[in-house]
Short mmCIF file of N, CA and C in Angstrom, two decimals:
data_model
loop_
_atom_site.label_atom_id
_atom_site.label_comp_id
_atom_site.label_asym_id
_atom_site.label_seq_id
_atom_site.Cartn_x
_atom_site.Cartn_y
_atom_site.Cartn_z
N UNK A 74 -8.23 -3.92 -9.62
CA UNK A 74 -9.01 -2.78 -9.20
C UNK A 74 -8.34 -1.52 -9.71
N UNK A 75 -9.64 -0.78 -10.47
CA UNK A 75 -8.85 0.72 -10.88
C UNK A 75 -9.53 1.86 -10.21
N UNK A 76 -8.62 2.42 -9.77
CA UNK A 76 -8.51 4.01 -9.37
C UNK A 76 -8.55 4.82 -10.11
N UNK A 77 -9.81 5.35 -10.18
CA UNK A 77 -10.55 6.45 -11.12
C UNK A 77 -10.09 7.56 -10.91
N UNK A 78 -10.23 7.57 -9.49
CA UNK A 78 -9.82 9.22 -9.27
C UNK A 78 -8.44 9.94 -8.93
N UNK A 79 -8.24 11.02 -9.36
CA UNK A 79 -6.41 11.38 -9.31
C UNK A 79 -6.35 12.20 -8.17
N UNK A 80 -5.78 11.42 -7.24
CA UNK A 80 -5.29 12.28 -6.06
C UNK A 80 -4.05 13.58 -6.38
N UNK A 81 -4.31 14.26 -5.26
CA UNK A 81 -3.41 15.33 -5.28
C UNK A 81 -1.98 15.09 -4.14
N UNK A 82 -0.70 15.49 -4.28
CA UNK A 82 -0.14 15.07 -3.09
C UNK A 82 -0.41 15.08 -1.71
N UNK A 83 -1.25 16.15 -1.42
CA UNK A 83 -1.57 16.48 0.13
C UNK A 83 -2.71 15.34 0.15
N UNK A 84 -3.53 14.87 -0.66
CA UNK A 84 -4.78 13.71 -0.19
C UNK A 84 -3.79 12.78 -0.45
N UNK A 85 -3.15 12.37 -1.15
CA UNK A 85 -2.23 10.96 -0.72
C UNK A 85 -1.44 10.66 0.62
N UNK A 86 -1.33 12.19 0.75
CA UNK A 86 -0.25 12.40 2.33
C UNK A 86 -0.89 11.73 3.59
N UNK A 87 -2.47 12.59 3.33
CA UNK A 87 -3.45 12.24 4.32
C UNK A 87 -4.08 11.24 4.58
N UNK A 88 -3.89 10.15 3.17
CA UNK A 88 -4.54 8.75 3.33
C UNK A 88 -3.23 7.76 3.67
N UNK A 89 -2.30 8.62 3.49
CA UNK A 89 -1.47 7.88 3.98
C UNK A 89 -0.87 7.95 5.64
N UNK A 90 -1.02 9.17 5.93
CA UNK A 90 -1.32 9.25 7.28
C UNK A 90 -2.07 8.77 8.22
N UNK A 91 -3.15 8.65 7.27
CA UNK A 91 -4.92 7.66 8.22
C UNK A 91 -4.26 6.32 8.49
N UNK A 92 -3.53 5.48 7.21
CA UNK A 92 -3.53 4.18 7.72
C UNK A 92 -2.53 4.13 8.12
N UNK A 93 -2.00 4.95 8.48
CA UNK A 93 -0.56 4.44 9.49
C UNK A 93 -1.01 4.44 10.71
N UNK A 94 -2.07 5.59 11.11
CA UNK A 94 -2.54 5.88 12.39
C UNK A 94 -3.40 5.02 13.02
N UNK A 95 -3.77 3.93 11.71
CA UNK A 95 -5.16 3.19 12.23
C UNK A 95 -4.54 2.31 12.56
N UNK A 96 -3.04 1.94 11.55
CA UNK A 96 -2.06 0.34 11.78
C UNK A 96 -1.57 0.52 13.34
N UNK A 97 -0.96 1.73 13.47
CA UNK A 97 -0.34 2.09 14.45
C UNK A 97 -1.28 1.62 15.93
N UNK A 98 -2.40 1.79 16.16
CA UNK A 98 -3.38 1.70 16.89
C UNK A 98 -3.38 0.41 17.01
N UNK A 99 -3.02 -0.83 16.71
CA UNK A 99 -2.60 -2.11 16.45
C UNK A 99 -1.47 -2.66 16.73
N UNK A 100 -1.10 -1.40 16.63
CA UNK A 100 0.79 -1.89 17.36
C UNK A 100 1.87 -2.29 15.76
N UNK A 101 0.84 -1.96 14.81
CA UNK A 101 1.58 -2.48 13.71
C UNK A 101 2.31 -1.11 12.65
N UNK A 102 3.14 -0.58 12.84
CA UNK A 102 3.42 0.74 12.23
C UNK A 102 4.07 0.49 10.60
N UNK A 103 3.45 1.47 9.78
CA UNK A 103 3.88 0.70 8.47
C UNK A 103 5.48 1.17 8.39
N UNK A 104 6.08 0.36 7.45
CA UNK A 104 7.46 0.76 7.32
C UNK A 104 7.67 1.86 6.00
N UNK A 105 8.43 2.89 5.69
CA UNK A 105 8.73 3.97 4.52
C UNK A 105 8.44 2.71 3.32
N UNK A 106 9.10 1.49 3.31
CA UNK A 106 8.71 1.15 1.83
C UNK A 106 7.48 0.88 2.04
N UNK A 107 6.45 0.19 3.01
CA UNK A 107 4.70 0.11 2.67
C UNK A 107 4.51 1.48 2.19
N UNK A 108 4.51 2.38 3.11
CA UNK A 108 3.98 3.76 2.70
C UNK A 108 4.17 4.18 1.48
N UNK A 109 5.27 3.89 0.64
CA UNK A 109 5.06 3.63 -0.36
C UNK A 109 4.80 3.21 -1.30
N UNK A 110 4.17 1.69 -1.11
CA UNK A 110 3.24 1.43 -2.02
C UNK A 110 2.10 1.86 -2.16
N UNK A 111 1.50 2.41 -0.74
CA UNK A 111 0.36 2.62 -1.18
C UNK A 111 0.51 4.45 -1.99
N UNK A 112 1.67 5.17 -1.87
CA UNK A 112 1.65 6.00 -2.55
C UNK A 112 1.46 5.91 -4.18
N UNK A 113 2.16 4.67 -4.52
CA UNK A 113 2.58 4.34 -5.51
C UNK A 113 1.53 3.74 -6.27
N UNK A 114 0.36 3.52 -5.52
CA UNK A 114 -0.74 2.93 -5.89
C UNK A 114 -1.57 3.88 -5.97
N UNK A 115 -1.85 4.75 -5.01
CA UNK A 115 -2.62 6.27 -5.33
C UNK A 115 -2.59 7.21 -6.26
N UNK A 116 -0.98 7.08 -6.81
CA UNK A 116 -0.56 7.87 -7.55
C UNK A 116 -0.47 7.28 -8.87
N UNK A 117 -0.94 6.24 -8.92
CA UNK A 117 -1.22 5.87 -10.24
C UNK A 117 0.01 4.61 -10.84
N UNK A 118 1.03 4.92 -10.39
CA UNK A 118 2.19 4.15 -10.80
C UNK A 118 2.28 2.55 -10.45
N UNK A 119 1.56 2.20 -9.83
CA UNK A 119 1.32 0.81 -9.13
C UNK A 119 -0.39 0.63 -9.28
N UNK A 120 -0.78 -0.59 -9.06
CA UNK A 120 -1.94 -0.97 -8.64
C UNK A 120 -2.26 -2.10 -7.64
N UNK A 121 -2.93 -2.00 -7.06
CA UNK A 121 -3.03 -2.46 -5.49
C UNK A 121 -2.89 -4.20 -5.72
N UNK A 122 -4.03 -4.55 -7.18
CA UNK A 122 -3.70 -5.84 -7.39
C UNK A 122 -2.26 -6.52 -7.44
N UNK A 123 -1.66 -5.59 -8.20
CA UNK A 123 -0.38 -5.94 -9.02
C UNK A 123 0.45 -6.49 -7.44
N UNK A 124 0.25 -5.11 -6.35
CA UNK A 124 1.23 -4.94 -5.03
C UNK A 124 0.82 -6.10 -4.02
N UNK A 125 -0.40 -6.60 -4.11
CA UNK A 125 -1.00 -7.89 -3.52
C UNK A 125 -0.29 -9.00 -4.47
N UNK A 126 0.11 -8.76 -5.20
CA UNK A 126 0.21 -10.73 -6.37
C UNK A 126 1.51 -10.68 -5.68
N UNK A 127 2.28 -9.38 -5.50
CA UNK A 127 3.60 -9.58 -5.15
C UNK A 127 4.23 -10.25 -3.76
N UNK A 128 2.90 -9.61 -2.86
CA UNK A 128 2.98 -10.06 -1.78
C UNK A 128 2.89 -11.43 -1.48
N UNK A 129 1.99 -12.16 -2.04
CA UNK A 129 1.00 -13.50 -2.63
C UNK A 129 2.28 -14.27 -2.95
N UNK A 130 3.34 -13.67 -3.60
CA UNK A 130 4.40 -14.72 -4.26
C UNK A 130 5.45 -14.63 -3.56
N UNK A 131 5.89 -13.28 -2.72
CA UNK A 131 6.82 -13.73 -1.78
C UNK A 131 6.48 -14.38 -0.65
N UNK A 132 5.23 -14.62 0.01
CA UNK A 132 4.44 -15.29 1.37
C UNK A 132 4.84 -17.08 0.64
N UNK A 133 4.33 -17.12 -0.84
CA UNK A 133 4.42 -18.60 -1.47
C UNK A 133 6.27 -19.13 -1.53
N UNK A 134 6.99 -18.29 -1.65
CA UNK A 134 8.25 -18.21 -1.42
C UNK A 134 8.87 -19.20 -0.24
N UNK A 135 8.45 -18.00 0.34
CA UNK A 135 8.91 -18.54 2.03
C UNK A 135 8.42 -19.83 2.75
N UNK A 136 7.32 -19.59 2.27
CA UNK A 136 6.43 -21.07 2.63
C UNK A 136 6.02 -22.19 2.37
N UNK A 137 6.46 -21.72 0.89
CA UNK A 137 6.31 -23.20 0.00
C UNK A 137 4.26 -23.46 -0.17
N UNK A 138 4.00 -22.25 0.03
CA UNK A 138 2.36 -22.86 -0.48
C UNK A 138 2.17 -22.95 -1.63
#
């Protein structure tokens, strides 16, 4: 998935603020390195696929799936 559009720092701040607030509401608070992926993904330097395969292979890691 590509991200067309180029955020500015204050709209990355703020989308990154939303889903902490929404995780948080869940009891699940993100940690400084999530928050930064998804910065890192907003901002162009990452992509969400790439930050999911990673996730995908350390879960297969641990678990042997």
């Amino acid at each position: 998935m590509s991200l067309k559009k180029e955020y500015t720092d204050l709209e990355i701040h703020n989308i990154v603020k939303k889903v902490d607030g929404a995780m948080a509401q869940e009891g699940m608070h993100l940690t400084k390195d999530e928050k930064q992926v998804i910065r890192n993904c907003l901002s162009g330097k990452s992509t969400f696929e790439k930050e999911r395969n990673k996730i995908i292979n350390e879960c297969r890691k641990i678990y042997g799936w």
